[in-house]
Coordinates of C-alpha atoms in Angstrom, one line a residue:
X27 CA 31.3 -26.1 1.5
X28 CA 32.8 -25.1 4.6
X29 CA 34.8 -22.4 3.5
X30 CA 32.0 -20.8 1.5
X31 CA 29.0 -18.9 2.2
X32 CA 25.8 -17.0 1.5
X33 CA 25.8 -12.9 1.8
X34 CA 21.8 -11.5 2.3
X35 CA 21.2 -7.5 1.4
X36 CA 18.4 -6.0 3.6
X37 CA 17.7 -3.2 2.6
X38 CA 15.8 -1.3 5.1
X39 CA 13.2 1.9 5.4
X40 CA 15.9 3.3 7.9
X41 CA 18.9 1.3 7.0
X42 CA 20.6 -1.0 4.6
X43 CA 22.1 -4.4 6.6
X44 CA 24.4 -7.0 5.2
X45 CA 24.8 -10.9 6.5
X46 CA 26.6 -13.9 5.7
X47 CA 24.9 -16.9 6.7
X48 CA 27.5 -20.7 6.8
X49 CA 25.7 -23.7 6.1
X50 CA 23.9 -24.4 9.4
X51 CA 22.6 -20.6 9.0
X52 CA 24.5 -18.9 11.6
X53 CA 25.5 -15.2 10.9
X54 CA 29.4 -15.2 10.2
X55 CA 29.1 -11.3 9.4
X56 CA 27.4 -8.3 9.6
X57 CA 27.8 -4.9 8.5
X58 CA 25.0 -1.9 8.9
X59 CA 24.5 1.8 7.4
X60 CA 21.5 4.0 7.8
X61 CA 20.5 6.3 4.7
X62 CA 18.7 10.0 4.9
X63 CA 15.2 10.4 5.6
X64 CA 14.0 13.4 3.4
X65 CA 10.0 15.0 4.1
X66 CA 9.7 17.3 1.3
X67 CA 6.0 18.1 2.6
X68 CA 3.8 16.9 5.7
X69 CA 3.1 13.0 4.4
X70 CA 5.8 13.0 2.2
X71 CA 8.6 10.3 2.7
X72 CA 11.5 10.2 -0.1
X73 CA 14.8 8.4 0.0
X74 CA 17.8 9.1 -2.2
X75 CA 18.6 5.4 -4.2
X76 CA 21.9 6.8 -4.8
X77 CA 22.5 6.7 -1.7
X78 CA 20.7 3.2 -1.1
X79 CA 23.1 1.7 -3.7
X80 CA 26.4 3.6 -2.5
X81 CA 25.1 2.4 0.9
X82 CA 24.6 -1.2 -0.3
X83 CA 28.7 -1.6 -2.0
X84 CA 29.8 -0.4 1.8
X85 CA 28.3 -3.3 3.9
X86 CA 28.9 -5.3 1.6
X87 CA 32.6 -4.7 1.2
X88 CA 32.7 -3.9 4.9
X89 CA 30.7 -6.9 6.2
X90 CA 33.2 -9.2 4.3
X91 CA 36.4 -7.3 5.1
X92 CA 35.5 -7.2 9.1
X93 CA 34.6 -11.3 8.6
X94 CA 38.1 -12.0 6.6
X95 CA 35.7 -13.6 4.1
X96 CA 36.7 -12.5 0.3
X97 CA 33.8 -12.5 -2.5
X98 CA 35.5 -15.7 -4.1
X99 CA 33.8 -17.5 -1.3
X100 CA 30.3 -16.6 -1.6
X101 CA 28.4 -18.8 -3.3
X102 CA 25.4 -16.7 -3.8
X103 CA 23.6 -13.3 -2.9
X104 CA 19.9 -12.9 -1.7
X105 CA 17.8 -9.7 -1.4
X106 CA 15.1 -8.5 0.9
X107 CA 13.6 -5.1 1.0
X108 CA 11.4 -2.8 2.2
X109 CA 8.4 -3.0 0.1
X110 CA 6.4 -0.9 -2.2
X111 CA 9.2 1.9 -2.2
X112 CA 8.8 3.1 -5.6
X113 CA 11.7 4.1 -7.7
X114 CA 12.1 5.3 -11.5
X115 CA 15.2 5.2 -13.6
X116 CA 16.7 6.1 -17.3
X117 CA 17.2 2.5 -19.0
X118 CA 20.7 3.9 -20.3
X119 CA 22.0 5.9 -18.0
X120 CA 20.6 3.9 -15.1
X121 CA 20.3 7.3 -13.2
X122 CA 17.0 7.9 -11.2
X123 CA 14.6 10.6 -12.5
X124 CA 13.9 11.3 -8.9
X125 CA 13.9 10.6 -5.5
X126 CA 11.9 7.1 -4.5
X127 CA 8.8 7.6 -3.2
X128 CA 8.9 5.3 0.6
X129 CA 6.0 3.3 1.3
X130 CA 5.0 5.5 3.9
X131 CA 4.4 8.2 1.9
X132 CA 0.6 9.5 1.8
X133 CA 0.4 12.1 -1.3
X134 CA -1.3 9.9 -3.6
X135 CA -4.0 9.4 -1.2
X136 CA -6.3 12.0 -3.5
X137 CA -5.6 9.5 -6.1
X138 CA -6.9 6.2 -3.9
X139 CA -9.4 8.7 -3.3
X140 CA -10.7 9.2 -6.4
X141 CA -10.0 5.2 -7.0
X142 CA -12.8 5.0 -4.2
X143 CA -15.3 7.5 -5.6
X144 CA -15.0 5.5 -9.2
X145 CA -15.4 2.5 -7.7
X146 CA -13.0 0.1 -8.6
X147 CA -11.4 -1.3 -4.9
X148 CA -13.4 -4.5 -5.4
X149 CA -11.7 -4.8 -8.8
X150 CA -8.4 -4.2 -7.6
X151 CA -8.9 -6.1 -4.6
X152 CA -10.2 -9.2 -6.8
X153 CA -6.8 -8.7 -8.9
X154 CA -3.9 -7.8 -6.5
X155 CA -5.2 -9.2 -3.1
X156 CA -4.8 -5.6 -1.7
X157 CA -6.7 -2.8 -0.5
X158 CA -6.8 0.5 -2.8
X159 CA -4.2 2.3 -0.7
X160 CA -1.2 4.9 -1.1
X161 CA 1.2 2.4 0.3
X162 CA 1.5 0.4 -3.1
X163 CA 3.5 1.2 -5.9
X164 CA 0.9 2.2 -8.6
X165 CA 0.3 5.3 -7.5
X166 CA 3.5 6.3 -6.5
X167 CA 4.8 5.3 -10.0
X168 CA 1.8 7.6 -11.7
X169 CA 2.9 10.2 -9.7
X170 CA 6.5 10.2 -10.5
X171 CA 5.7 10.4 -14.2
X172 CA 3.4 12.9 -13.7
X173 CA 5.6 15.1 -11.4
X174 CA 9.0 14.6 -11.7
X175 CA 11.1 17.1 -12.9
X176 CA 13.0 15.8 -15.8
X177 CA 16.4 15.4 -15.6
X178 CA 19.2 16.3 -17.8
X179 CA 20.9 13.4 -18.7
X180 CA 23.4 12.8 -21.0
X181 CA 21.5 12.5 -24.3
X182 CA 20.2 15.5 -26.5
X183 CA 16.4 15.0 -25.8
X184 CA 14.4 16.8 -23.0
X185 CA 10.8 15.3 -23.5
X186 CA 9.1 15.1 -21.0
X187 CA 8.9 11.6 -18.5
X188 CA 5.6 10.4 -19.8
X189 CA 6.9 10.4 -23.8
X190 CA 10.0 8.9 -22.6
X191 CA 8.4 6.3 -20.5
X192 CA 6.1 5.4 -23.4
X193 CA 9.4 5.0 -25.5
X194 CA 10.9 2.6 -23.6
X195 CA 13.7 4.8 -22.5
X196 CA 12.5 4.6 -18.4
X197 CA 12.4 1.8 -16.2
X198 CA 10.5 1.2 -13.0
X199 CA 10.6 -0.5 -10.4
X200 CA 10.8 -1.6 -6.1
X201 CA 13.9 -1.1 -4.1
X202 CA 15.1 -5.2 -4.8
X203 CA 14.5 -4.0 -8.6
X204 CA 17.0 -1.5 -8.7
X205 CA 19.4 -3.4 -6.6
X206 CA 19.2 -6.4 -9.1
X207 CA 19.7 -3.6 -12.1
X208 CA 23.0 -2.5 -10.5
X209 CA 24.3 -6.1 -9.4
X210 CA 23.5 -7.1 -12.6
X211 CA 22.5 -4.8 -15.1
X212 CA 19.0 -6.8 -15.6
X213 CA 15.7 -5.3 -15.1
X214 CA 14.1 -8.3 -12.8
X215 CA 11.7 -8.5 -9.4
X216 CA 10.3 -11.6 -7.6
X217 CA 6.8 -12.6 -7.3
X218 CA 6.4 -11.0 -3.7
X219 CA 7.7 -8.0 -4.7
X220 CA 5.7 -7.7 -7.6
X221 CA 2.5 -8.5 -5.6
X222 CA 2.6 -5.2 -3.9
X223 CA 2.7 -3.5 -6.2
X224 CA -0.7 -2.9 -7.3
X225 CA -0.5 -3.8 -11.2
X226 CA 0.3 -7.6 -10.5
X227 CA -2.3 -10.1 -10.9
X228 CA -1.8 -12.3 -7.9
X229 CA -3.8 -15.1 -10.0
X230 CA -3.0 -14.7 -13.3
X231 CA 0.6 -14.4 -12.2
X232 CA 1.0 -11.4 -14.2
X233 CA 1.3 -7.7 -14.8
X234 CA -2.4 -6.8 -15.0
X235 CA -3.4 -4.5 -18.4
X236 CA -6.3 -3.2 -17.0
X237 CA -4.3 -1.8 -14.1
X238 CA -1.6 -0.7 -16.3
X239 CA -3.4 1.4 -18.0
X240 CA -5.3 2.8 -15.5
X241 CA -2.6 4.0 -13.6
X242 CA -0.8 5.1 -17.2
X243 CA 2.1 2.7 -16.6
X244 CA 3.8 1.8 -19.7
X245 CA 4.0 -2.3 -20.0
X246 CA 7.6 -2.0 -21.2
X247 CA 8.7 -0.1 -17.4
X248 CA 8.0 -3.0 -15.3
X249 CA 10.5 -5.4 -14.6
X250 CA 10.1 -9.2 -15.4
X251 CA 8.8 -11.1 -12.9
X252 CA 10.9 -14.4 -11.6
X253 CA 10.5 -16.9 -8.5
X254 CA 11.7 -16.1 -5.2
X255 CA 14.5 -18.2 -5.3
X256 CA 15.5 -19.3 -9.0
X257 CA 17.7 -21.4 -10.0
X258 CA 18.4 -19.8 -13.3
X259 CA 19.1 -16.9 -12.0
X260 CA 18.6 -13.3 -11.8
X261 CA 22.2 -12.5 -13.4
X262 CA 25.7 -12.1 -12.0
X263 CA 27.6 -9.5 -10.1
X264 CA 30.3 -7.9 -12.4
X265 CA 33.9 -9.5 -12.1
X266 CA 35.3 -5.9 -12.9
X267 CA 32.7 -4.2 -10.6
X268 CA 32.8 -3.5 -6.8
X269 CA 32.8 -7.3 -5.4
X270 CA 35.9 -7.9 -8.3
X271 CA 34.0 -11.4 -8.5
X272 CA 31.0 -13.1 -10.2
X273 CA 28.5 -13.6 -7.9
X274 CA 24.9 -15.4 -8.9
X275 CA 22.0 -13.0 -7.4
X276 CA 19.5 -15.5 -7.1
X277 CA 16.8 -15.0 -4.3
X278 CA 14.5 -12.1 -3.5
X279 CA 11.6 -11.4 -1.1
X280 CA 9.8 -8.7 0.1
X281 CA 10.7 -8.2 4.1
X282 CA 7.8 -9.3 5.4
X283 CA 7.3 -12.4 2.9
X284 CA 11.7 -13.2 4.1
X285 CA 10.5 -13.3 7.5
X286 CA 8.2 -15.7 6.7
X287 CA 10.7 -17.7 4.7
X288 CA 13.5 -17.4 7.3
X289 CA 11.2 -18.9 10.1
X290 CA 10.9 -21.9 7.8
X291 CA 7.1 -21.2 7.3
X292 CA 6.8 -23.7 4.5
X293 CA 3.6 -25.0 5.1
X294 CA -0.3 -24.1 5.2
X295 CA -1.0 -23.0 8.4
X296 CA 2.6 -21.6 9.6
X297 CA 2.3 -18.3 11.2
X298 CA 4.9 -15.5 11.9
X299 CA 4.6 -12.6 13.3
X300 CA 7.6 -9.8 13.4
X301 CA 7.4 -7.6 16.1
X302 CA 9.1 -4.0 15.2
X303 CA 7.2 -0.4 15.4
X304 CA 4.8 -2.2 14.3
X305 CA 3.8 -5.8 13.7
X306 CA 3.2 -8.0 10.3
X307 CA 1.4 -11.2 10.7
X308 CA 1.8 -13.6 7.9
X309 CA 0.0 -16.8 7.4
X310 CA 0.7 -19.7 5.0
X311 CA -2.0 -20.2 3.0
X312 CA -0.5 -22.5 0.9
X313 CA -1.7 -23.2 -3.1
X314 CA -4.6 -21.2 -2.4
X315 CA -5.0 -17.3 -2.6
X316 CA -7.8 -16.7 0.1
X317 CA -9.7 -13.7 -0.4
X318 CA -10.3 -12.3 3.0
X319 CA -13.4 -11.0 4.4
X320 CA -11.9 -10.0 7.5
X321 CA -9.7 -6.8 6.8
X322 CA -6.6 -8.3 5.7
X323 CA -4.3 -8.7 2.6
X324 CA -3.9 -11.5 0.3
X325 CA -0.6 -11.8 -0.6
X326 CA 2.0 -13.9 -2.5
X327 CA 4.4 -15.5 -0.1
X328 CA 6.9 -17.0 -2.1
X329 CA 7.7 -19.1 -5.3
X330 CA 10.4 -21.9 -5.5
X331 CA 12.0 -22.3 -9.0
X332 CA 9.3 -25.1 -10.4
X333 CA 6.9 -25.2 -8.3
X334 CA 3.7 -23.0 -7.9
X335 CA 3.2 -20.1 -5.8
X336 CA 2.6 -20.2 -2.0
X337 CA 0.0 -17.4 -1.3
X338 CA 0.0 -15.8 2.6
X339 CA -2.9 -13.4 4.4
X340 CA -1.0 -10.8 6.0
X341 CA -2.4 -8.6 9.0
X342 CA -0.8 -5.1 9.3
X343 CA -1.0 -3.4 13.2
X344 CA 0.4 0.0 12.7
X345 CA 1.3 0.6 16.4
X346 CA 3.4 -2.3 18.3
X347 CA 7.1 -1.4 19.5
X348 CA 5.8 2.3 18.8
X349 CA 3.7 1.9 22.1
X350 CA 6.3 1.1 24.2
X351 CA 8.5 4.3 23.0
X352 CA 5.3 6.2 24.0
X353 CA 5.7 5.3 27.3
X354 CA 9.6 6.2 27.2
X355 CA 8.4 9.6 25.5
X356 CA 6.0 10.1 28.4
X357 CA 8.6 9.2 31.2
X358 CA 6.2 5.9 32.3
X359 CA 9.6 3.8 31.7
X360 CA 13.2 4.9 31.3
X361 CA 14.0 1.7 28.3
X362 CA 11.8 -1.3 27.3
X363 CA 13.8 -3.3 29.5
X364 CA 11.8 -1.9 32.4
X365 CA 8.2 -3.0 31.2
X366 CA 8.4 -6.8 31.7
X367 CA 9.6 -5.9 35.5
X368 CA 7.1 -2.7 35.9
X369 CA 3.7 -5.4 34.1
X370 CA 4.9 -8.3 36.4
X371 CA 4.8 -6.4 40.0
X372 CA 0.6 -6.1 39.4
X373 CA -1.6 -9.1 39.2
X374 CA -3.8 -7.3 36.3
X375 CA -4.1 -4.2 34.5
X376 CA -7.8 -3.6 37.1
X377 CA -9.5 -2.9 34.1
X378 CA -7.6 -0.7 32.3
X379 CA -7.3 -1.2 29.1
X380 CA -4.9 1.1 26.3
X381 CA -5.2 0.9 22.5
X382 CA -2.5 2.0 21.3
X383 CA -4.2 3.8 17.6
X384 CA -1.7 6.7 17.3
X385 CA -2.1 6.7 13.5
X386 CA -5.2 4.8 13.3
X387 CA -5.7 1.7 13.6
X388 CA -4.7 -0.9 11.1
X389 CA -6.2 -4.8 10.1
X390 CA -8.7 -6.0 10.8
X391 CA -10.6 -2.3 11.7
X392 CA -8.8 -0.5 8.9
X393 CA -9.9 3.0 10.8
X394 CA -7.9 6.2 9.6
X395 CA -9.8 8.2 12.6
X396 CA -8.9 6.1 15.4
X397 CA -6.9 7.5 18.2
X398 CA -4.9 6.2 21.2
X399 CA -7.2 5.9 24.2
X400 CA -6.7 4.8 27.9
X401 CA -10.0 3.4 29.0
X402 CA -10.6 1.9 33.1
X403 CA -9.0 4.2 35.2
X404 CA -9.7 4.7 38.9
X405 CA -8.0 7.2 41.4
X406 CA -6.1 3.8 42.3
X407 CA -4.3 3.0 38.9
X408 CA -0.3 3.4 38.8
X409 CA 2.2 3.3 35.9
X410 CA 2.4 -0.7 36.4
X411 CA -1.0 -1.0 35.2
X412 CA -0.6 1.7 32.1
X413 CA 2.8 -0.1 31.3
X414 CA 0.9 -3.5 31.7
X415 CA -2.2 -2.7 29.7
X416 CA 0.1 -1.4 26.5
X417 CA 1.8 -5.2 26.5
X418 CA -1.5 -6.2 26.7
X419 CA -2.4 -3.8 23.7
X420 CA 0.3 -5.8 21.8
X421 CA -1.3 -9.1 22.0
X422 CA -4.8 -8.6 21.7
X423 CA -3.9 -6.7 18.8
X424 CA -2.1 -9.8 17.3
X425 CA -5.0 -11.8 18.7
X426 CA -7.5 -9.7 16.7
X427 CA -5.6 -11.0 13.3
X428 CA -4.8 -14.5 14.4
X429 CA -8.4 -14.7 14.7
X430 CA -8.9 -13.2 11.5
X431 CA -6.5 -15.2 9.9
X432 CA -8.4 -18.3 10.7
X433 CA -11.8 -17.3 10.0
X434 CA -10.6 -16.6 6.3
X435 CA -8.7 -19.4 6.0
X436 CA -10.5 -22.3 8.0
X437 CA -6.8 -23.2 9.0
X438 CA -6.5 -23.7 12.7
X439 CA -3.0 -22.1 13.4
X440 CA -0.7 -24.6 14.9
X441 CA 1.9 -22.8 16.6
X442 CA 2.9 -18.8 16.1
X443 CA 6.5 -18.0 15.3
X444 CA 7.9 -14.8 16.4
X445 CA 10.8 -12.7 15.9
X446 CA 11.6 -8.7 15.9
X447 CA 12.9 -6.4 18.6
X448 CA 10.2 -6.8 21.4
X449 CA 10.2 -11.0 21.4
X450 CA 13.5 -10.2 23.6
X451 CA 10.4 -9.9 26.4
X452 CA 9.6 -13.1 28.2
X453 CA 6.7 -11.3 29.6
X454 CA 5.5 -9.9 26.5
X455 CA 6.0 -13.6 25.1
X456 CA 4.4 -15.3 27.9
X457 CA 1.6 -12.8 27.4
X458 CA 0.8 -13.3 24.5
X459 CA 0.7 -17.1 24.4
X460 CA -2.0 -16.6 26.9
X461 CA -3.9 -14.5 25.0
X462 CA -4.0 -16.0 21.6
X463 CA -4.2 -19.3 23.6
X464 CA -1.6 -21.0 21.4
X465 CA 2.3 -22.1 21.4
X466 CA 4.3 -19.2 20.9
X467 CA 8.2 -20.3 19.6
X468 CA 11.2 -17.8 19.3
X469 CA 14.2 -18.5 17.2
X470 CA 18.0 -18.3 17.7
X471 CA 18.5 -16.2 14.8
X472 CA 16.2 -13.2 15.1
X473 CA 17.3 -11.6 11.9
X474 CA 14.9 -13.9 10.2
X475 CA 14.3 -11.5 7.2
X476 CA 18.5 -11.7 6.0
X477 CA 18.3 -15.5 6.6
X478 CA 15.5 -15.6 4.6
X479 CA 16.7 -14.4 1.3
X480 CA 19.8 -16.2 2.0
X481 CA 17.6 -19.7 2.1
X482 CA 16.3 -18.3 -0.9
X483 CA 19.4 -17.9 -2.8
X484 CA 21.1 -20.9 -1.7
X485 CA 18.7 -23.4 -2.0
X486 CA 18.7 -21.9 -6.3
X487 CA 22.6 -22.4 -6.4
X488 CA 22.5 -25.7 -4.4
X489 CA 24.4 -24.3 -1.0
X490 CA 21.2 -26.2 1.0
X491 CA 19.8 -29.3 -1.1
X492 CA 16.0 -28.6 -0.1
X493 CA 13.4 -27.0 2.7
X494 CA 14.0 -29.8 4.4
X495 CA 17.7 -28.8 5.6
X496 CA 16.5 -25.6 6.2
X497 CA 13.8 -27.1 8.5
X498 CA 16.9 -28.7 10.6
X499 CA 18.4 -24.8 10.6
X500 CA 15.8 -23.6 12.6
X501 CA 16.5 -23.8 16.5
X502 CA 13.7 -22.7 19.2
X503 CA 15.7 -20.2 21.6
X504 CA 12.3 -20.5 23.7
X505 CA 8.9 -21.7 23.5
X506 CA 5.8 -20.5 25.4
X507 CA 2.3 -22.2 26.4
X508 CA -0.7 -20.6 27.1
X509 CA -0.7 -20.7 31.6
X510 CA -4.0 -18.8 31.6
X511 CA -7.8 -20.4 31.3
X512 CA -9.3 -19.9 27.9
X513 CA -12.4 -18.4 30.0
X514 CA -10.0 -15.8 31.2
X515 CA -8.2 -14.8 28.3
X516 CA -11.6 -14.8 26.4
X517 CA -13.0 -12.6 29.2
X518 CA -10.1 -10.2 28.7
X519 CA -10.3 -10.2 25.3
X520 CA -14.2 -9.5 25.2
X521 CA -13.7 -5.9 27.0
X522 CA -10.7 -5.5 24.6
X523 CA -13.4 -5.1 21.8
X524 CA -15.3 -2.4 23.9
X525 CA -12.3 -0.4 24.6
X526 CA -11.3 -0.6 20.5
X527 CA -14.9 0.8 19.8
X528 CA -14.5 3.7 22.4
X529 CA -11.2 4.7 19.9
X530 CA -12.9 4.3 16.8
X531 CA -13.7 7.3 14.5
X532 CA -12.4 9.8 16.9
X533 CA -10.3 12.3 14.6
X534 CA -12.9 14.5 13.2
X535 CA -12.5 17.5 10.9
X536 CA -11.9 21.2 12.4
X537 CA -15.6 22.2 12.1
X538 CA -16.9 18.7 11.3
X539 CA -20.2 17.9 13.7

């Protein structure tokens, strides 16, 4: 095996990435290529999957031909994605009907509306693990049917998208679906994928009827749903297509759910939390699916070929990393860099606390209205004590899920694993050990969501024998334990709760009392 490898796709909201991991999971290459951003109206998010898939044969070739690696020596490829970007597509022609519709995009929210107002979130809660929400796939899908201007493709028949769906001549699916279909040329997700979707019965382990037909999603659209890593395969890369080789494409997870894989979070009660704009907590739950009662999502978090699903509760803070480019917006800091230095010359923030709800806040308050707020000031407070309290921000926000986390699952959380852009702060680190009052441990390999889907599909083909290898993989770069008194950081955390409330429901309505 030392001559062969395993390549990863991450496909991105900004960016498609591609890595190839050896056997002890090191990256030996890495090629990246950022795709349009297209706002159609104010809410709207669209990206081209043309693009994503022209996009996706670059790194590819690119990341192999920079590394002097040839296709020959790959011995699998994994996917990971960003999730619940919807896309629709002629079975035939495998051309999309229309742009996909990016998880951030907010025009179904009418329809959640009117989802509310009907009452059926405890129903789909009960059935998906999610909250009734714009983000998931369901609505977007309806929407494309509904609204998508049919294209003219090469066949004589112009019905319209909802007859043709019904026919079986359309095919839906998330952006790790329609990279499969072009690898491949088979219509396939994974479990994780399929769980944020909204029309997947976490339980059941199965595209939900009820929710099909609700949303007036034909059962013969969705893809069929396969482990996270299988070892029978999702199909083959084309010996006469772009790689020139058969490849097995074996392994698939949702970004978040790869993270989780990738840090070797195997077990009930591993944590991970991925620091970018903004932050996803995941926590093993393990067999179990716990239904939260705290504001956060239940979740698949992976599924090994022949063994049962491992569920995960997943906390979603909007506003992390974003914070911190606030301050560079507002001229507080010229780069991150400078925070650690600028938080470590004060003692304390003196009571100032910031909450950072630019676009609401998030789990566990799930508050639409919220808005950023700087509460504490006196005629004495500097920019050290703004920059301070917004790295403070960061971890009693991730406090306010860990705790969450545990209350829903009665699993004490053993140590938190880290990784994304802002982990690169020992002070943010150090921080938030302190404040969550556990070990906080950062890996070598930060780009835990590639090596996840790489695990994934090598452990199917064989390249790493079993979890237990992978376990050996995984190298601390730096650990963290909590320096400050529990009676401190519980102090600090208490006023944290008053200065969320002072941001709550703050957005009101032009005219609204």
């Amino acid at each position: 095996m030392a001559n062969t490898y395993v390549g990863a796709i991450d496909q991105g909201t900004t960016g498609t990435r591609f890595m190839v991991f050896d056997h002890s999971g090191q990256v030996v290459a890495n090629d990246y290529e950022k795709h349009e951003q297209i706002y159609p109206n104010p809410g709207w998010v669209e990206h081209d999957p043309v693009e994503i898939w022209e996009n996706t044969k670059d790194v590819v070739q690119n990341g192999l031909k920079q590394a002097g690696i040839d296709a020959s020596q790959l011995e699998a490829l994994g996917i990971t994605n960003q999730r619940e970007t919807t896309i629709v597509w002629d079975k035939e022609s495998g051309k999309p009907v229309h742009n996909a519709l990016v998880w951030q995009d907010r025009r179904t929210t009418d329809r959640v509306e009117e989802i509310e107002a009907d009452g059926k979130v405890e129903e789909i809660r009960g059935k998906t693990g999610l909250e009734a929400d714009a983000y998931f796939s369901a609505t977007k899908t309806e929407w494309i049917l509904d609204n998508a201007e049919p294209l003219k493709l090469d066949h004589a028949r112009s019905d319209d998208l909802r007859s043709r769906a019904a026919d079986g001549e359309l095919l839906m699916g998330t952006i790790d679906a329609w990279l499969i279909y072009n690898l491949t040329g088979n219509h396939i997700t994974d479990v994780t994928n399929a769980s944020r979707t909204m029309l997947y019965n976490i339980r059941d382990l199965e595209w939900d009827d009820e929710l099909l037909e609700e949303f007036n999603v034909p059962k013969n659209m969705v893809p069929e749903v396969r482990p996270s890593s299988d070892k029978d395969y999702y199909g083959h890369t084309d010996a006469d297509g772009f790689l020139g080789e058969e490849v097995p494409v074996a392994g698939a997870l949702g970004d978040q759910q790869a993270a989780l894989f990738g840090q070797t979070c195997f077990d009930a009660g591993d944590a991970k939390n991925t620091y970018g704009t903004g932050s996803f907590y995941l926590m093993n739950t393990g067999n179990e699916a716990v239904e939260s009662d705290h504001g956060l999502l239940t979740t698949i978090g992976f599924q090994m070929s022949d063994e049962p699903v491992q569920y995960a509760l997943e906390g979603s803070i909007f506003v992390t990393g974003a914070a911190i480019e606030w301050l560079e917006d507002v001229d507080l800091i010229n780069n991150a860099a400078q925070t650690a230095e600028l938080a470590r010359s004060v003692d304390s923030t003196d009571g100032v606390y910031m909450v950072p709800a630019f676009t609401g806040l998030g789990a566990p308050h799930w508050d639409g209205r919220a808005r950023g707020t700087i509460v504490g000031m006196t005629r004495g407070t500097g920019k050290e004590h703004l920059v301070r309290a917004t790295l403070e921000s960061i971890a009693y926000q991730t406090r306010d899920i860990a705790e969450a986390m545990e209350a829903d699952s009665g699993v004490d959380m053993t140590t938190l694993r880290v990784d994304g852009g802002a982990v690169k702060n020992n002070f943010l680190c150090q921080l938030q050990s302190d404040i969550i009052q556990t070990d906080i441990a950062r890996p070598q390999v930060d780009e835990t969501t590639a090596l996840g889907s790489a695990y994934a599909a090598g452990l199917a083909v064989g390249y790493w024998d079993n979890i237990d290898q992978l376990r050996s993989n995984w190298q601390v770069d730096r650990e963290f334990e909590p320096e400050m008194d529990s009676e401190e950081a519980d102090g600090m955390y208490d006023r944290w709760d008053d200065a969320v409330e002072r941001s709550l429901d703050w957005a009101q309505d032009e005219g609204g009392d």
